[in-house]
C-alpha positions as MATLAB code, in Angstrom:
seq = 'XXXXXXXXXXXXXXXXXXXXXXXXXXXXXXXXXXXXXXXXXXXXXXXXXXXXXXXXXXXXXXXXXXXXXXXXXXXXXXXXXXXXXXXXXXXXXXXXXXXXXXXXXXXXXXXXXXXXXXXXXXXXXXXXX';
ca = [
     111.342  109.571   93.012;
     113.631  111.961   91.189;
     115.244  114.889   92.955;
     117.369  117.549   91.284;
     120.217  118.977   93.358;
     123.145  121.277   92.655;
     125.381  118.212   92.739;
     123.223  116.047   90.477;
     120.076  113.941   90.293;
     118.762  111.386   92.804;
     116.374  108.734   91.471;
     114.866  105.870   93.473;
     113.495  103.115   91.236;
     110.181  101.434   92.008;
     111.958   98.059   92.315;
     113.964   99.471   95.230;
     110.795  100.640   96.995;
     109.214   97.219   96.344;
     112.219   95.428   97.824;
     112.194   97.584  100.968;
     108.442   97.030  101.368;
     108.801   93.262  100.832;
     111.585   92.934  103.396;
     109.656   94.980  105.967;
     106.562   92.873  105.289;
     108.297   89.534  105.792;
     109.821   90.847  109.047;
     106.318   91.497  110.416;
     105.173   88.998  113.059;
     102.361   86.804  111.753;
     103.272   87.057  108.070;
     104.141   83.593  106.753;
     105.144   84.693  103.247;
     104.369   86.954  100.345;
     101.965   85.786   97.646;
     103.030   86.581   94.100;
     100.174   84.986   92.255;
     100.390   83.302   88.863;
     100.528   86.438   86.719;
     103.321   88.072   88.727;
     105.447   84.928   88.592;
     104.922   84.704   84.834;
     105.689   88.413   84.309;
     108.864   88.111   86.385;
     110.110   85.199   84.264;
     109.321   86.973   80.995;
     110.711   90.403   81.907;
     113.665   89.213   83.952;
     113.035   92.060   86.427;
     113.846   91.543   90.071;
     110.399   92.494   91.378;
     109.658   91.752   95.032;
     107.179   88.883   95.212;
     103.706   89.975   96.335;
     104.520   93.697   96.237;
     103.276   96.269   93.749;
     104.245   99.928   94.058;
     103.426  103.162   92.301;
     106.142  105.750   92.780;
     105.638  109.428   92.028;
     107.946  112.392   92.512;
     107.346  112.644   96.275;
     104.859  109.907   97.161;
     104.306  106.190   96.791;
     101.403  103.745   97.144;
     102.025  100.101   97.986;
      99.958   96.922   97.533;
     100.971   93.805   99.466;
      99.699   90.267   98.869;
     100.416   88.078  101.880;
      99.932   84.668  103.447;
      99.248   84.853  107.196;
     100.360   82.268  109.755;
      97.547   80.098  111.095;
      96.363   81.315  114.497;
      97.468   84.927  114.005;
      94.884   87.699  114.386;
      94.611   88.782  110.765;
      93.387   92.315  111.464;
      96.270   92.943  113.893;
      98.871   91.496  111.530;
      97.525   93.634  108.656;
      97.613   96.815  110.771;
     101.185   96.088  111.943;
     102.152   95.281  108.370;
     100.878   98.652  107.157;
     102.765  100.507  109.901;
     106.046   98.573  109.451;
     106.118   98.958  105.673;
     105.220  102.649  105.817;
     107.928  103.365  108.386;
     110.611  101.405  106.507;
     109.891  102.962  103.107;
     109.575  106.517  104.423;
     112.725  106.350  106.539;
     114.872  104.743  103.829;
     113.652  106.682  100.780;
     112.238  109.987  101.992;
     109.075  109.294   99.977;
     105.713  109.876  101.659;
     103.723  106.637  101.730;
     100.113  107.587  100.985;
      98.676  104.084  101.359;
      99.631  100.505  102.109;
      96.921   98.117  100.922;
      97.043   94.601  102.355;
      95.438   91.682  100.529;
      95.381   88.493  102.595;
      95.417   85.664  100.057;
      95.810   82.677  102.342;
      96.657   81.131  105.676;
      99.714   78.955  106.164;
      98.806   75.774  107.992;
     101.585   73.706  109.491;
     101.306   69.922  109.333;
     100.165   69.774  112.961;
      97.237   72.155  112.378;
      96.451   70.439  109.064;
      96.076   67.086  110.820;
      93.786   68.658  113.446;
      91.683   70.201  110.673;
      91.416   66.851  108.882;
      90.391   65.118  112.127;
      87.743   67.771  112.756;
      86.336   67.433  109.220;
      86.298   63.617  109.505;
      84.346   63.817  112.774;
      81.713   65.962  111.049;
      81.122   63.325  108.362;
];
């Protein structure tokens, strides 16, 4: 976002929008973590940019679109977490930047299983054998 004023220019970089979105996402109940994927991790190392893990944004003059890649906590209702995630990220980005968020796309890439649930899953699978 770039805004011209009598006193000067205001520009909000896409990395700032990504950071706000990432922080709002990780504060959402049911989100275990963000998922950066192999290519994002590699690109971050090569470019040296401080890109929020699991967040991709497109920022225009007045609007932004956001993609989130997340890991959900085991037992959480995925559809409810995703809806809350969209609302929380949209509210945070709009209130902090003044940009209009046109879409927040959520890609659930995994479920975090704690050791306790993992052992139950293994027991269940062993009983089926």
